[in-house]
Coordinates of C-alpha atoms in Angstrom, one line a residue:
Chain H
X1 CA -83.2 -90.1 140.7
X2 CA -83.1 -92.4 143.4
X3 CA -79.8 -94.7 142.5
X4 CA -76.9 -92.7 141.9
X5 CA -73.4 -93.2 140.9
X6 CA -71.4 -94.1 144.0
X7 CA -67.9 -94.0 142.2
X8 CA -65.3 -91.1 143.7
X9 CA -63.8 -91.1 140.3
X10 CA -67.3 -90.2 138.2
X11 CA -67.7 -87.5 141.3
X12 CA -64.7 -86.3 141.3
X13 CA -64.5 -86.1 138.2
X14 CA -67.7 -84.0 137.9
X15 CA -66.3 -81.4 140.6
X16 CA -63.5 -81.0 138.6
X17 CA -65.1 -80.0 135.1
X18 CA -68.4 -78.2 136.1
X19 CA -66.5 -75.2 137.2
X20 CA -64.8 -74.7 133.6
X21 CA -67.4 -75.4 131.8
X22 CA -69.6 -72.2 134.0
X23 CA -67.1 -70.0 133.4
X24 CA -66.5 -71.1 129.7
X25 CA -70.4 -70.2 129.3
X26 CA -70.4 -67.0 131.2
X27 CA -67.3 -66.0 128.6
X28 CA -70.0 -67.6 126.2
X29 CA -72.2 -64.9 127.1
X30 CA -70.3 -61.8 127.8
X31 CA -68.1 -62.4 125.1
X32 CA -71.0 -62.7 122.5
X33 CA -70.1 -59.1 121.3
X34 CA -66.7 -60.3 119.8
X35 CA -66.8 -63.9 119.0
X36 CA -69.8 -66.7 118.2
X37 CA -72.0 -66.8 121.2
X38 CA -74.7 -65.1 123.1
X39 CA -77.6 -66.0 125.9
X40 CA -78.8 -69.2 124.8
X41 CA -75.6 -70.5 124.0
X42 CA -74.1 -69.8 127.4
X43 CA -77.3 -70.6 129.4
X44 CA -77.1 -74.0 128.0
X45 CA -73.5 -73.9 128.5
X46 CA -74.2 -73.2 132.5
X47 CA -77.2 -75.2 132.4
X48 CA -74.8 -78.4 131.2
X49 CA -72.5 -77.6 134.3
X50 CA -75.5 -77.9 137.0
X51 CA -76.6 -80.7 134.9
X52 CA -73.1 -82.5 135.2
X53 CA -73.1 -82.0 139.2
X54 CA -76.8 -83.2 139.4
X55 CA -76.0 -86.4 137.1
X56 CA -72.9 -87.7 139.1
X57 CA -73.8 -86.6 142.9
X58 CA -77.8 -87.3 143.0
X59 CA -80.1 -84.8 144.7
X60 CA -78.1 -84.1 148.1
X61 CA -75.5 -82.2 146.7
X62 CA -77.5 -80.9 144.4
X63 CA -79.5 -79.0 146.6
X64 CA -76.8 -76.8 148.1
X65 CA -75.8 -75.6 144.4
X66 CA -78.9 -74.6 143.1
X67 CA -82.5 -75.8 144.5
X68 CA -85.6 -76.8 143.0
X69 CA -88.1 -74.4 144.3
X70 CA -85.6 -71.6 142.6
X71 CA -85.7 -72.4 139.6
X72 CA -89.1 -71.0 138.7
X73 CA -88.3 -67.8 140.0
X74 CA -84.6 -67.3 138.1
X75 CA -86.9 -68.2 134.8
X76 CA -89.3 -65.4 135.4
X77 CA -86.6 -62.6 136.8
X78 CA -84.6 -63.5 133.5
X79 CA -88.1 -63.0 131.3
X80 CA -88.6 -59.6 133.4
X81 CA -85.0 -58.4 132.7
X82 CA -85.5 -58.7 128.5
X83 CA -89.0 -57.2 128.6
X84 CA -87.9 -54.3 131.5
X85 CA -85.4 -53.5 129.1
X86 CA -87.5 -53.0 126.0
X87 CA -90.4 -51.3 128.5
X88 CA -88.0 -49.2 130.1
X89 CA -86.9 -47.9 126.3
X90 CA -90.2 -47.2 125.6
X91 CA -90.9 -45.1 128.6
X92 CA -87.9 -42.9 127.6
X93 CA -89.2 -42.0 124.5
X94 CA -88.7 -44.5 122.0
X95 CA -89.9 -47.6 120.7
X96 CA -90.3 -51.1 122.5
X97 CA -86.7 -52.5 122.7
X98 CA -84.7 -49.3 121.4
X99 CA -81.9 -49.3 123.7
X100 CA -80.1 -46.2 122.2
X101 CA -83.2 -44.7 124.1
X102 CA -82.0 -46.0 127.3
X103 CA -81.9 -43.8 130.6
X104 CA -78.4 -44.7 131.6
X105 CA -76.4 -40.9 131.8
X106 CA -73.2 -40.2 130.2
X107 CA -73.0 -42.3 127.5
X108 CA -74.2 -41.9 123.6
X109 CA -76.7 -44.2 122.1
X110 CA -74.5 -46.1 120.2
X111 CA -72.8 -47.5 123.8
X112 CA -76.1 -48.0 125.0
X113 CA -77.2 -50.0 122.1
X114 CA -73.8 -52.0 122.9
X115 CA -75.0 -51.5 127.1
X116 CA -78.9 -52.9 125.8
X117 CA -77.5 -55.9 123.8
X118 CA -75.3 -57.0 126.9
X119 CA -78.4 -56.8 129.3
X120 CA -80.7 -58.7 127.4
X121 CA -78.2 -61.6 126.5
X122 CA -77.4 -61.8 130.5
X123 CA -81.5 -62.4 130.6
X124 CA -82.1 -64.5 127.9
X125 CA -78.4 -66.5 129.7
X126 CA -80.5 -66.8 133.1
X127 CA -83.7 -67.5 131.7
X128 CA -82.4 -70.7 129.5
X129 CA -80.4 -71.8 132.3
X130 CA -83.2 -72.0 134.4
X131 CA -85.6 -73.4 132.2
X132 CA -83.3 -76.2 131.4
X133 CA -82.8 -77.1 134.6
X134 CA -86.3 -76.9 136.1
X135 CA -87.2 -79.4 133.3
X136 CA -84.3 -81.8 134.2
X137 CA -85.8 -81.3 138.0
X138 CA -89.3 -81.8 136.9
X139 CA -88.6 -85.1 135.1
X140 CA -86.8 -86.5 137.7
X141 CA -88.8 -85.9 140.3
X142 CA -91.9 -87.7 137.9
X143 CA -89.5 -90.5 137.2
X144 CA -89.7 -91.0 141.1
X145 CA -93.1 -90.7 142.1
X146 CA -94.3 -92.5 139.0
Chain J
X1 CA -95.5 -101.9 103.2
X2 CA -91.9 -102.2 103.8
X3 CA -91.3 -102.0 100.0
X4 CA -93.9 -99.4 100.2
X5 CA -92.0 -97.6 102.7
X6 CA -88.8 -97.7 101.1
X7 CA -90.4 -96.8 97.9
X8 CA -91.5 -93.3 99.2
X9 CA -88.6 -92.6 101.1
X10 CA -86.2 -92.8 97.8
X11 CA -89.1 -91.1 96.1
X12 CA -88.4 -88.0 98.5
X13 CA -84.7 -88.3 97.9
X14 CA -84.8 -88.5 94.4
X15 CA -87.4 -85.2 94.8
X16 CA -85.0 -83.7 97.3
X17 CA -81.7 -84.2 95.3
X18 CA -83.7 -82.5 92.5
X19 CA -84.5 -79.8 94.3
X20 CA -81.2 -79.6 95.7
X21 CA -79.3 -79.3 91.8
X22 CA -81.4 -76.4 91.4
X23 CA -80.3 -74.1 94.0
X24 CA -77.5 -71.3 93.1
X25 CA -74.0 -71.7 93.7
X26 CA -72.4 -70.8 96.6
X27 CA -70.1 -68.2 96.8
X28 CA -71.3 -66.8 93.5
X29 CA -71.3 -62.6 93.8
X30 CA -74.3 -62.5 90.9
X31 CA -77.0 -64.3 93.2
X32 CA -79.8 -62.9 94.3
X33 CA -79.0 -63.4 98.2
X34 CA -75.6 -61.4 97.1
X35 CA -77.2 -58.5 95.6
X36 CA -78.0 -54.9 97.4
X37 CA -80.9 -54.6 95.6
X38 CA -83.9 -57.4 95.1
X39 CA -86.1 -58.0 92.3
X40 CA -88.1 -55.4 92.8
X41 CA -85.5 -52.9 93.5
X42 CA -85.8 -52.0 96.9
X43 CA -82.9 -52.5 99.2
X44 CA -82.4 -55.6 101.2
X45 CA -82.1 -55.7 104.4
X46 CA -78.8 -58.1 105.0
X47 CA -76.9 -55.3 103.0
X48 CA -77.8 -52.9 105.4
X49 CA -76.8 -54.8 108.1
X50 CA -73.3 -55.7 106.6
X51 CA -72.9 -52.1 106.2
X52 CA -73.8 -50.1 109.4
X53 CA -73.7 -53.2 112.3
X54 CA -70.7 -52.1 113.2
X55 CA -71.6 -48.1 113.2
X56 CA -74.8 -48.7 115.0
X57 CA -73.9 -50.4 117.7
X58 CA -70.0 -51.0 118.0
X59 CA -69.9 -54.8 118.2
X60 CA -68.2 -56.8 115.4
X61 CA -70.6 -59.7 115.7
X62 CA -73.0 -59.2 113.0
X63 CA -75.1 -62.3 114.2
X64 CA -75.2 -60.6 117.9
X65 CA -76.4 -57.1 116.5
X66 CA -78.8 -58.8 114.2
X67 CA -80.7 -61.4 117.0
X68 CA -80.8 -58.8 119.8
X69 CA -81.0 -55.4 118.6
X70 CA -82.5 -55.4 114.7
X71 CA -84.6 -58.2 115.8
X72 CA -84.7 -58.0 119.4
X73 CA -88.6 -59.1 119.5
X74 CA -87.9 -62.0 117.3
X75 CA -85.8 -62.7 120.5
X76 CA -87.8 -61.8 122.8
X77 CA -90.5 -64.3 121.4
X78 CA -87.8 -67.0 121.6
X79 CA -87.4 -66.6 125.2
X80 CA -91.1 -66.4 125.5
X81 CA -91.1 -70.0 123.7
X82 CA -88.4 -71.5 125.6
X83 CA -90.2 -70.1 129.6
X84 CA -92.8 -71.6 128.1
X85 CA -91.5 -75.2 127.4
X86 CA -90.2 -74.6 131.1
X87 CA -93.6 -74.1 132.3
X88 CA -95.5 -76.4 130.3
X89 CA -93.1 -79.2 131.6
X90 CA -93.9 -77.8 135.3
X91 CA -97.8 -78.2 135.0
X92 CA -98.0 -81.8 133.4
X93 CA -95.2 -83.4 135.0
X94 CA -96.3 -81.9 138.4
X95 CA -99.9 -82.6 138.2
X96 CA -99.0 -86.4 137.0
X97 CA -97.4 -87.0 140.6
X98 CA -100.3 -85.3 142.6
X99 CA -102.6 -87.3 141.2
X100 CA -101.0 -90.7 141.7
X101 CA -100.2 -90.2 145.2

């Protein structure tokens, strides 16, 4: 992306809707339980906020929010988190992904099926936000060495 | 070929909107999506899940029990497609600039 808008209005007016829309996709997520949403609704809900920032500043700013090279890693942690979950079940006793099996003390396994479906929407939510973004990153950066 | 283009497109409508005036209507209680029991009398599964979502895990979102507990490996395998659009974007885009520099 080498041109970039050089407008204060466009940037500006970025600033002032990416924060709403991250913290309308992390109610996206958390509120998933209650209302229509989950993981891959808010991680492209957060993913559309970087994405905003990234469009109107160009790749300076961009940098301080969220770099390229951690991208990659925030895919692979969100991945881990949904299959440490189901792994961590199964170690306890029960099947892959049973969460009422899940080693957290104090509460029964109906809260910890509720506790399990919260954890894995939080990874599936970092994994798609990630993703998204590393292939926003990845065709920029071919679109300028091309 | 244009005519013979158009020609086979309104042939698939015509076949589609056929199709269509076949299926059941909606919001009828005697179809077969509606009933607790399927043709071969065994118990279907969205019943169940109308029924005890709520006891089993104590959300009110159906959909949300359903995608990440019932069918949390169906899931699972969805985030295992998207990571690896992610990554598949990584090696060719990637490899494209190396090579041309």
């Amino acid at each position: 992306m080498r041109s970039q808008f050089n407008s204060p209005i466009i940037v500006l007016g970025a600033r002032f809707l990416a924060p709403y829309i991250m913290v309308f996709g992390l109610y996206v997520i958390f509120h998933g339980h209650y209302s229509p949403g989950g993981g891959f609704q808010g991680g492209a809900l957060l993913a559309a906020a970087i994405l905003l920032i990234r469009v109107a500043t160009g790749r300076r700013v961009s940098r301080l929010q969220l770099k390229e090279f951690a991208t990659t890693p925030l895919a692979v942690i969100g991945v881990v988190i949904y299959f440490a979950t189901g792994l961590t079940a199964m170690i306890a006793g029960g099947y892959f992904l049973d969460y009422g099996q899940l080693p957290i003390p104090g509460m029964d396994p109906v809260w910890l099926r509720y506790t399990g479906i919260l954890i894995i929407e939080v990874g599936v939510g970092l994994a798609v936000t990630a993703i998204l973004v590393m292939i926003f990153d990845n065709m920029v950066k071919g679109e300028d060495y091309a | 070929m244009k005519y013979l283009k158009a020609l086979i497109m309104v042939a698939f409508a015509v076949l589609l909107i056929y199709a269509a005036s076949d299926l059941p209507y909606r919001g009828d209680p005697d179809n077969r999506m509606n009933q607790e029991r399927s043709m071969i009398n065994t118990p279907v599964a969205g019943s169940y899940y109308i029924e005890h979502a709520y006891h089993d895990a104590h959300t009110p979102n159906i959909v949300t029990v359903v995608l990440g507990d019932y069918r949390g490996v169906d899931t699972f395998g969805e985030q295992i497609v998207i990571f690896t659009a992610g990554m598949i974007t990584m090696l060719v885009l990637r490899r494209s600039r190396r090579r041309n520099s």
